[in-house]
Protein backbone atom coordinates (compact mmCIF):
# COMPACT_ATOMS: atom_id res chain seq x y z
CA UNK A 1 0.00 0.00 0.00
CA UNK A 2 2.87 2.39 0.91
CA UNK A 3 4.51 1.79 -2.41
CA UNK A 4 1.38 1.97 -4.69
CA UNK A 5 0.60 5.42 -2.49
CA UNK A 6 4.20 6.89 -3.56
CA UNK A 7 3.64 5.90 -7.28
CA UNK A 8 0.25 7.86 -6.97
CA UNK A 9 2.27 10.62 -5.44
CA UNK A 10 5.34 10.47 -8.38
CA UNK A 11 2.62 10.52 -11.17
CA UNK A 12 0.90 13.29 -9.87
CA UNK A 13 3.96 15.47 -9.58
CA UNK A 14 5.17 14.05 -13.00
CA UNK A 15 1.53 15.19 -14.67
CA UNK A 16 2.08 18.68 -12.44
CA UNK A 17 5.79 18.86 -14.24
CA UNK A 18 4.43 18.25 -17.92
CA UNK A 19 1.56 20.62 -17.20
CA UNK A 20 4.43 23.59 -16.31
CA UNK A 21 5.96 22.97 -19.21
CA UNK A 22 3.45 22.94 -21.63
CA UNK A 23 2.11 26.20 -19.95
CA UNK A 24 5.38 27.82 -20.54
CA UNK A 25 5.61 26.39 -24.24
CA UNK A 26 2.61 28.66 -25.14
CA UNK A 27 3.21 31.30 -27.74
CA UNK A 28 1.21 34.98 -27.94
CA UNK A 29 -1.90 35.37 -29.95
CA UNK A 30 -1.12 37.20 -32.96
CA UNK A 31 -5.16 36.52 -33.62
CA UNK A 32 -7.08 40.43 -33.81
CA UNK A 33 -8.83 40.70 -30.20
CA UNK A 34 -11.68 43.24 -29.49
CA UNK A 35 -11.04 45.67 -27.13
CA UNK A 36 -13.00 45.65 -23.97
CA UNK A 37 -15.31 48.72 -23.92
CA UNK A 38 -13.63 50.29 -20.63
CA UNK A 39 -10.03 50.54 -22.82
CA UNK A 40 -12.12 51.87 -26.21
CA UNK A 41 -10.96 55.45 -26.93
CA UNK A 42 -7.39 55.91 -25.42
CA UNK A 43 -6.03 55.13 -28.88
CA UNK A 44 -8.31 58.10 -30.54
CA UNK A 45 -6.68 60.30 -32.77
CA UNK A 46 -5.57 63.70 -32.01
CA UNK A 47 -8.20 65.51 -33.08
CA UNK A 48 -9.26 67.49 -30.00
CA UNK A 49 -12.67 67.38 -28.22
CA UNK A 50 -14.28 70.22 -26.57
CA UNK A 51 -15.26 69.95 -22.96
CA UNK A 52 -18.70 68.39 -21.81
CA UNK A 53 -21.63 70.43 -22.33
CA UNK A 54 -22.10 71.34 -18.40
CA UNK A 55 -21.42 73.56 -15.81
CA UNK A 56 -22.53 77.72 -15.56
CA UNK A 57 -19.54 79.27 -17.89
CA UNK A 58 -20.41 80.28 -21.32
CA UNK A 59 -18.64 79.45 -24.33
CA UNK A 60 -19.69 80.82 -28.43
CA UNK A 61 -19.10 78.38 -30.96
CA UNK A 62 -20.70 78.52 -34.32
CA UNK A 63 -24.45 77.40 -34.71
CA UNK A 64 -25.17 75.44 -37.64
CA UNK A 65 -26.45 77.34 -40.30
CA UNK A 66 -28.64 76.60 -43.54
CA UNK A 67 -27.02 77.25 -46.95
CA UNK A 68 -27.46 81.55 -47.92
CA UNK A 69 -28.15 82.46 -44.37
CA UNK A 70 -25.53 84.08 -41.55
CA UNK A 71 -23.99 82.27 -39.30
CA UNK A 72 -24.29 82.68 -36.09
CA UNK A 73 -22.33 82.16 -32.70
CA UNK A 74 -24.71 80.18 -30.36
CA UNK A 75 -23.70 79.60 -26.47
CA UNK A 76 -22.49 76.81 -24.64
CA UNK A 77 -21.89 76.15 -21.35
CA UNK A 78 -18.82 74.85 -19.54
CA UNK A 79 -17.99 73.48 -16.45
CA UNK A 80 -15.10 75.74 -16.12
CA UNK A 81 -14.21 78.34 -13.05
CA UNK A 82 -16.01 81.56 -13.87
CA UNK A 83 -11.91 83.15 -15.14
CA UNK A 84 -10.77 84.73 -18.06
CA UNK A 85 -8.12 82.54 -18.37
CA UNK A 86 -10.45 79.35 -17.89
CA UNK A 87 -13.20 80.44 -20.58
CA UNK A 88 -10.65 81.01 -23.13
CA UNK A 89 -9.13 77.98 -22.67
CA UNK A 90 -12.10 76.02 -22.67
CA UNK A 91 -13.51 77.77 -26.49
CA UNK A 92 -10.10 76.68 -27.81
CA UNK A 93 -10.94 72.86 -27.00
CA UNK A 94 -13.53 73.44 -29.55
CA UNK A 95 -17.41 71.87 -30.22
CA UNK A 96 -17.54 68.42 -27.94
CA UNK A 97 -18.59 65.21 -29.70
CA UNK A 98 -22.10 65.81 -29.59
CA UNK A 99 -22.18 69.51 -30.66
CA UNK A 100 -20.08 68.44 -33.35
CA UNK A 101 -22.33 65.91 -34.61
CA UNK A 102 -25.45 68.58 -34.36
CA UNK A 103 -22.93 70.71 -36.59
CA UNK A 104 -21.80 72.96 -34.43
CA UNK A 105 -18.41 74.04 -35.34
CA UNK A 106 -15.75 77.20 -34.23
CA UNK A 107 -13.62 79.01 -36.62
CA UNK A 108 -10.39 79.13 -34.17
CA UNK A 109 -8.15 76.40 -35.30
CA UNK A 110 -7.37 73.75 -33.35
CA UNK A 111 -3.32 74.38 -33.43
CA UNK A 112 -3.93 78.01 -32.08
CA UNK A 113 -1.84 78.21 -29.05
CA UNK A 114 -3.15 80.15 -25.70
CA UNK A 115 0.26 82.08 -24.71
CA UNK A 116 -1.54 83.86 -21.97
CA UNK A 117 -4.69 85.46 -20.63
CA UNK A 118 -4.72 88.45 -18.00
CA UNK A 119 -7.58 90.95 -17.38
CA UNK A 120 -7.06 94.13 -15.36
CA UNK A 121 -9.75 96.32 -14.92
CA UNK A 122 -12.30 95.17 -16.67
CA UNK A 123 -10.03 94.28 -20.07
CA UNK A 124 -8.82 91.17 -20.61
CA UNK A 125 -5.60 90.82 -22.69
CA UNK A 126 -5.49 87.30 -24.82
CA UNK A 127 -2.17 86.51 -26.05
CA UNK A 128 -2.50 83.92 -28.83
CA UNK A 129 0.04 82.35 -31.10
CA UNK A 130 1.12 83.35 -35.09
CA UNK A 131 -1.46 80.67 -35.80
CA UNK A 132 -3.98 83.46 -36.18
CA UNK A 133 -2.69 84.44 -39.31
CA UNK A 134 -3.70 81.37 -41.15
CA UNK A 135 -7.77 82.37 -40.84
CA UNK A 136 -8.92 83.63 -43.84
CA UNK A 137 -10.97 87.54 -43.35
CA UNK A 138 -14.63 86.10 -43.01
CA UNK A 139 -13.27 82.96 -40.48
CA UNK A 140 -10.84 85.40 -38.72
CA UNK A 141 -14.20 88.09 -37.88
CA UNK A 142 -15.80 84.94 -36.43
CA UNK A 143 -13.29 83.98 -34.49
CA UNK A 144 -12.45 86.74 -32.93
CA UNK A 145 -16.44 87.42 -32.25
CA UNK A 146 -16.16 84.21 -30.27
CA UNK A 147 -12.79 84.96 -28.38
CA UNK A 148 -14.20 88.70 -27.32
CA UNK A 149 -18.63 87.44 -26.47
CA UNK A 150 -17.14 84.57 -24.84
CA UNK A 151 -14.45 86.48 -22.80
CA UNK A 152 -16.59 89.69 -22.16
CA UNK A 153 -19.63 87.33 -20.52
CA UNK A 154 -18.05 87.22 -17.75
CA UNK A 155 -19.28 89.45 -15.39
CA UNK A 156 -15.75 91.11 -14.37
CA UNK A 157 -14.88 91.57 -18.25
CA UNK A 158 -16.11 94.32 -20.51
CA UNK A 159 -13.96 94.43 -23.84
CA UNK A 160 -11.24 91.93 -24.73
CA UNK A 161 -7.42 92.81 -26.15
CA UNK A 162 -6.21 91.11 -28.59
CA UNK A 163 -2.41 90.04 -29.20
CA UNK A 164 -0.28 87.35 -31.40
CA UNK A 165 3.37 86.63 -29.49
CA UNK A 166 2.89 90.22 -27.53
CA UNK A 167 2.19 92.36 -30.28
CA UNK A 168 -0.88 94.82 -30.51
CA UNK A 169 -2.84 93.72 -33.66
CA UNK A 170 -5.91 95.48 -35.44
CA UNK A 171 -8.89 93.30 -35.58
CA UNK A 172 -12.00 93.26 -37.15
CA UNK A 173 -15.38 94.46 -36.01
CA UNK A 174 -18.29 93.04 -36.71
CA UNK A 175 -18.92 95.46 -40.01
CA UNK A 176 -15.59 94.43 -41.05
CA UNK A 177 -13.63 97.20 -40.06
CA UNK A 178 -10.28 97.08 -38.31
CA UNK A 179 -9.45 98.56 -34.84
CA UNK A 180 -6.72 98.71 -32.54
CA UNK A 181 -8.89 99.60 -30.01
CA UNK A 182 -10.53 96.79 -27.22
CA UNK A 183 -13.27 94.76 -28.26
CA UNK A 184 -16.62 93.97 -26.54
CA UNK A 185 -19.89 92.18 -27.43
CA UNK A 186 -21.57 95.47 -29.03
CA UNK A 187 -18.71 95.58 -32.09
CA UNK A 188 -20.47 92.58 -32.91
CA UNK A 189 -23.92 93.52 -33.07
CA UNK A 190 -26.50 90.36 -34.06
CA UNK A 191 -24.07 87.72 -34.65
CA UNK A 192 -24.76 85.73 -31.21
CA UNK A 193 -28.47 83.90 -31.84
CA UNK A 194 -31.26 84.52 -29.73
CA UNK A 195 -31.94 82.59 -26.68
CA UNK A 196 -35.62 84.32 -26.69
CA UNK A 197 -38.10 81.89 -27.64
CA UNK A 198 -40.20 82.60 -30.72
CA UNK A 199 -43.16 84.65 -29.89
CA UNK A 200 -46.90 83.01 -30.72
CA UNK A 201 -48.45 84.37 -33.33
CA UNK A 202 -51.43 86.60 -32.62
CA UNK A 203 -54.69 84.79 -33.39
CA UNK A 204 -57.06 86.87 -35.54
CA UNK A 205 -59.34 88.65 -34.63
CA UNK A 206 -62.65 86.36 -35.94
CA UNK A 207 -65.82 88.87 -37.12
């Protein structure tokens, strides 16, 4: 009994052995795997995203428009702090993934860099990269209507400066004309849509 008990006991560690080594002998999967949902999207391309559609900080991004019409800015809000230097930042990130599929686009390109943002009574000063200069005229009035009725919605902000790599520019208004001086939300008179709801119409009057 002892003996047939040890063979028991050398066969088992002999099958344990073979089973190491056959574990060790396996080779990697070079098969396509899915990816598990929790990992999809760290390998997206760099194409960036705006910031979800949350929060009580206002954005202006571009509403879509129909074909012969204007284009407006529309608002968006952010979950960003309530700063000059946050709000910019945020509008540079651009439409999120849902406002982009509803159309929503911005004319600021997506390699224009943020060198800095100050504001001092009441102006803020937005330092942005050469990258400007690539906008064509109509794009580069739209863009800088969103940088100044974003900027200026801020309740400590009245008119927005405008510079590329610390130097003063002349920008255009609304109307198309250039100026040197500060901007604010009233150079650009009816480009932001209306947040008023259509009015009913009044009934008749039935005689």
């Amino acid at each position: 009994m002892k003996r047939a008990s040890t063979a028991r006991t050398g066969l088992g560690c002999l099958l344990v052995a073979i089973a190491g080594l056959t574990g060790c002998a396996i080779q990697p999967d070079a098969e396509p795997r899915d990816i598990p949902e929790e990992d999809r999207g760290r390998f997206a391309s760099d194409v960036a995203t705006g910031d979800e559609a949350t929060g009580t900080s206002l954005i202006f991004l571009l509403a879509p428009n129909e074909p012969g019409e204007t284009q407006l800015l529309r608002s968006a809000m952010r979950d960003a702090p309530s700063t000059s230097s946050a709000v910019i930042r945020s509008l540079m990130s651009g439409p999120n993934l849902a406002e982009r599929e509803a159309g929503i686009e911005t004319a600021i390109p997506p390699d224009l860099v943020v060198n800095s943002v100050r504001t001092f009574s009441g102006i803020a000063t937005v330092d942005l990269s050469g990258d400007i200069d690539d906008i064509d005229a109509v794009d580069l009035r739209y863009a800088v209507a969103q940088i100044v009725t974003t900027v200026t919605a801020l309740d400590d902000v009245d008119a927005a400066r405008i510079r590329v790599d610390g130097e003063d520019r002349a920008w255009p208004r609304g109307d198309g004309e250039l100026t040197s001086e500060p901007l604010s939300a009233y150079d650009f008179p009816g480009f932001v849509e209306s947040t008023q709801p259509a009015y009913p119409a009044i009934p008749s009057v039935i005689s």
